[in-house]
């Protein structure tokens, strides 16, 4: 006779075969349909990541060959959050976590445990070698502990999680796997089904299948907030075995699987497979389980270790760090991981969406998982500083994808400029014209040429297709013609400055434009275009000659502070809307903030003039502007600089907001962000950005290096202990540097922010990691990594 266990396996296999064939037979729902469609409205994932990961793949010699693993994941609050499959922004999984049931309690690990995140693979100095993580979640009630290892399979489109559950104090606990899909980038429109062998969710041609090596003791699928597994456990204390499918109604679905009860300790291997069909996702998950934890982890680690081994400067740069190189080694991995695999060289801003857990997930959104040429430039230059030449070269080649021209979808205007924000496949998303984002690709091209990464022949080939159209746009401007944007741009005035909010003459934008045209002239010379050489130099000279008249106020309301810097020459504005900095012109209302006059706003953007070589670090207007920037006695809304202290460390670490009156952040009164109310509020407040501490460190190095004999050892050490260490302090336990850190002003809405620690805006920010890497390289070299010698010779040495 066939026993019940065998019969159960046969039933499970038969049901799974039906599910893999399409879940619905002729449109008729299977038995055991979960009620409550479509479930609660879905939101995105929490943005404060403590880890990100993906498998490393070297560029293949055969263009177009598929990369075997196109999966990225992130960690936050001790659980797996946003997991992407396909393109880097295509979210398929919002969250994967565990509920723990014991006598008298039902816990959820991201709510009821204290979490720590660390790296599985570190060297003898504790420096990360791979983006594989160990997460330990200790129960607040002391009854259990969960340890997880999280990574992906380099040979398959899968995520692997090894979970060890330890029951403490003689308890017996039952772990339940809770999976919240977000198929095709939305929290609605999903369907789900399951057996003891596998859980399955899908929308269109996007599928995921979850398997446990030991199998599930019970499974259930349902709609979030009405019939999902957690709701069942909270109401009935068990999963409803009848809910094997969500039927023909789509919605915000969730999957749940019970694992075996644990007394003492037990380990379970969980794999999530992704694919364009249920069959493909199931096959991927099965293949990873067959290879096994040890083999998959070894291959994953070997890939990243091999990448780091190619970064020759890494050990020397680690000596400049204040933490022994831990953040540096993590940053190298983080920067490379935030590259799409279908489109080599496509570097995104962050593997997160700001305040994602408060954002609606009813339609696909990229968040920061997209390409901005400015952030892109920062990452490419940092990777070059690390000794990676392949990725910056791929990045340079990729830039053609996002340069506006006749083939740009919807374009009927002038070309040459680079799109503000795009998907990694080049699909336009935001279409404002930011002239620094048009100049920076030229700067990257020149740097790769001067570093020997590309040849004279490469420059000549690149020149007519990319360099010349961009440089010509920086000279004569043009009229945009994509989507809403019909504006005519007249350089050096920009439609948007680097914070993407205001139009006019910006010191930071103008710095990039002058640098971009100067190096473009050298590239034009290589290509034999002598007329363009003269034209580009002439435009750069004119923009430099008119810089102060267009961006420096001599009668601004902060002039008294500027005079404390030893000069009455005035100070650089954040931006002059009309190019008349003494006109007291109001800026446009942004982020809910009132429109103050231009002379009320100062930011650190003028330091880019020094970084690129447009002005000397000792320039009197630069020095006077620093006095305004650093004035901590300014009214709270206009104040930019803050000082942070960390427990057990007597050093005061400096940080800066983007600019005075910045509203891109949490509300001072409620602690909520704009997504909660659905509108910008006058009491919103932008917080301190760690990358700006790195920018200031670069200025201090430039100032020291400009002296006779260069920077002294004591000056280098002062920058290390102040600015390098500050960035290391701003990083979280997973060595991720946030976009913004808490400045202590106003309410945090009960989120428990600590001064100097990340808010929920976006973590990790690639630009911040890039700034840290470049600061270490600059200190190692004794000069600013982003300094362009032809620019400095032509402009910073002027009388």
mmCIF file of N, CA and C in Angstrom, residues 1-13 196 217:
data_model
loop_
_atom_site.group_PDB
_atom_site.id
_atom_site.type_symbol
_atom_site.label_atom_id
_atom_site.label_comp_id
_atom_site.label_asym_id
_atom_site.label_seq_id
_atom_site.Cartn_x
_atom_site.Cartn_y
_atom_site.Cartn_z
ATOM 1 N N UNK A 1 0.848 -1.202 0.000
ATOM 2 C CA UNK A 1 0.000 0.000 0.000
ATOM 3 C C UNK A 1 0.881 1.249 0.000
ATOM 4 N N UNK A 2 0.346 2.311 -0.570
ATOM 5 C CA UNK A 2 1.056 3.590 -0.584
ATOM 6 C C UNK A 2 0.714 4.354 0.685
ATOM 7 N N UNK A 3 1.724 4.785 1.440
ATOM 8 C CA UNK A 3 1.423 5.476 2.686
ATOM 9 C C UNK A 3 0.971 6.912 2.429
ATOM 10 N N UNK A 4 0.470 7.559 3.504
ATOM 11 C CA UNK A 4 -0.097 8.912 3.364
ATOM 12 C C UNK A 4 0.957 9.928 2.957
ATOM 13 N N UNK A 5 2.185 9.727 3.427
ATOM 14 C CA UNK A 5 3.250 10.668 3.103
ATOM 15 C C UNK A 5 3.541 10.636 1.613
ATOM 16 N N UNK A 6 3.608 9.430 1.041
ATOM 17 C CA UNK A 6 3.850 9.303 -0.399
ATOM 18 C C UNK A 6 2.709 9.912 -1.182
ATOM 19 N N UNK A 7 1.479 9.663 -0.730
ATOM 20 C CA UNK A 7 0.322 10.232 -1.410
ATOM 21 C C UNK A 7 0.359 11.753 -1.360
ATOM 22 N N UNK A 8 0.782 12.272 -0.203
ATOM 23 C CA UNK A 8 0.875 13.725 -0.085
ATOM 24 C C UNK A 8 1.878 14.308 -1.059
ATOM 25 N N UNK A 9 3.004 13.616 -1.216
ATOM 26 C CA UNK A 9 4.022 14.094 -2.157
ATOM 27 C C UNK A 9 3.495 14.061 -3.581
ATOM 28 N N UNK A 10 2.752 13.010 -3.903
ATOM 29 C CA UNK A 10 2.212 12.915 -5.251
ATOM 30 C C UNK A 10 1.204 14.025 -5.523
ATOM 31 N N UNK A 11 0.362 14.293 -4.498
ATOM 32 C CA UNK A 11 -0.608 15.376 -4.670
ATOM 33 C C UNK A 11 0.110 16.700 -4.861
ATOM 34 N N UNK A 12 1.156 16.933 -4.067
ATOM 35 C CA UNK A 12 1.911 18.187 -4.170
ATOM 36 C C UNK A 12 2.550 18.309 -5.541
ATOM 37 N N UNK A 13 3.141 17.198 -6.024
ATOM 38 C CA UNK A 13 3.793 17.233 -7.327
ATOM 39 C C UNK A 13 2.776 17.482 -8.428
ATOM 40 N N UNK A 196 3.408 22.311 -0.822
ATOM 41 C CA UNK A 196 4.502 22.105 0.126
ATOM 42 C C UNK A 196 5.854 22.133 -0.568
ATOM 43 N N UNK A 217 6.228 22.598 5.768
ATOM 44 C CA UNK A 217 5.266 21.767 6.479
ATOM 45 C C UNK A 217 3.832 22.173 6.161
#
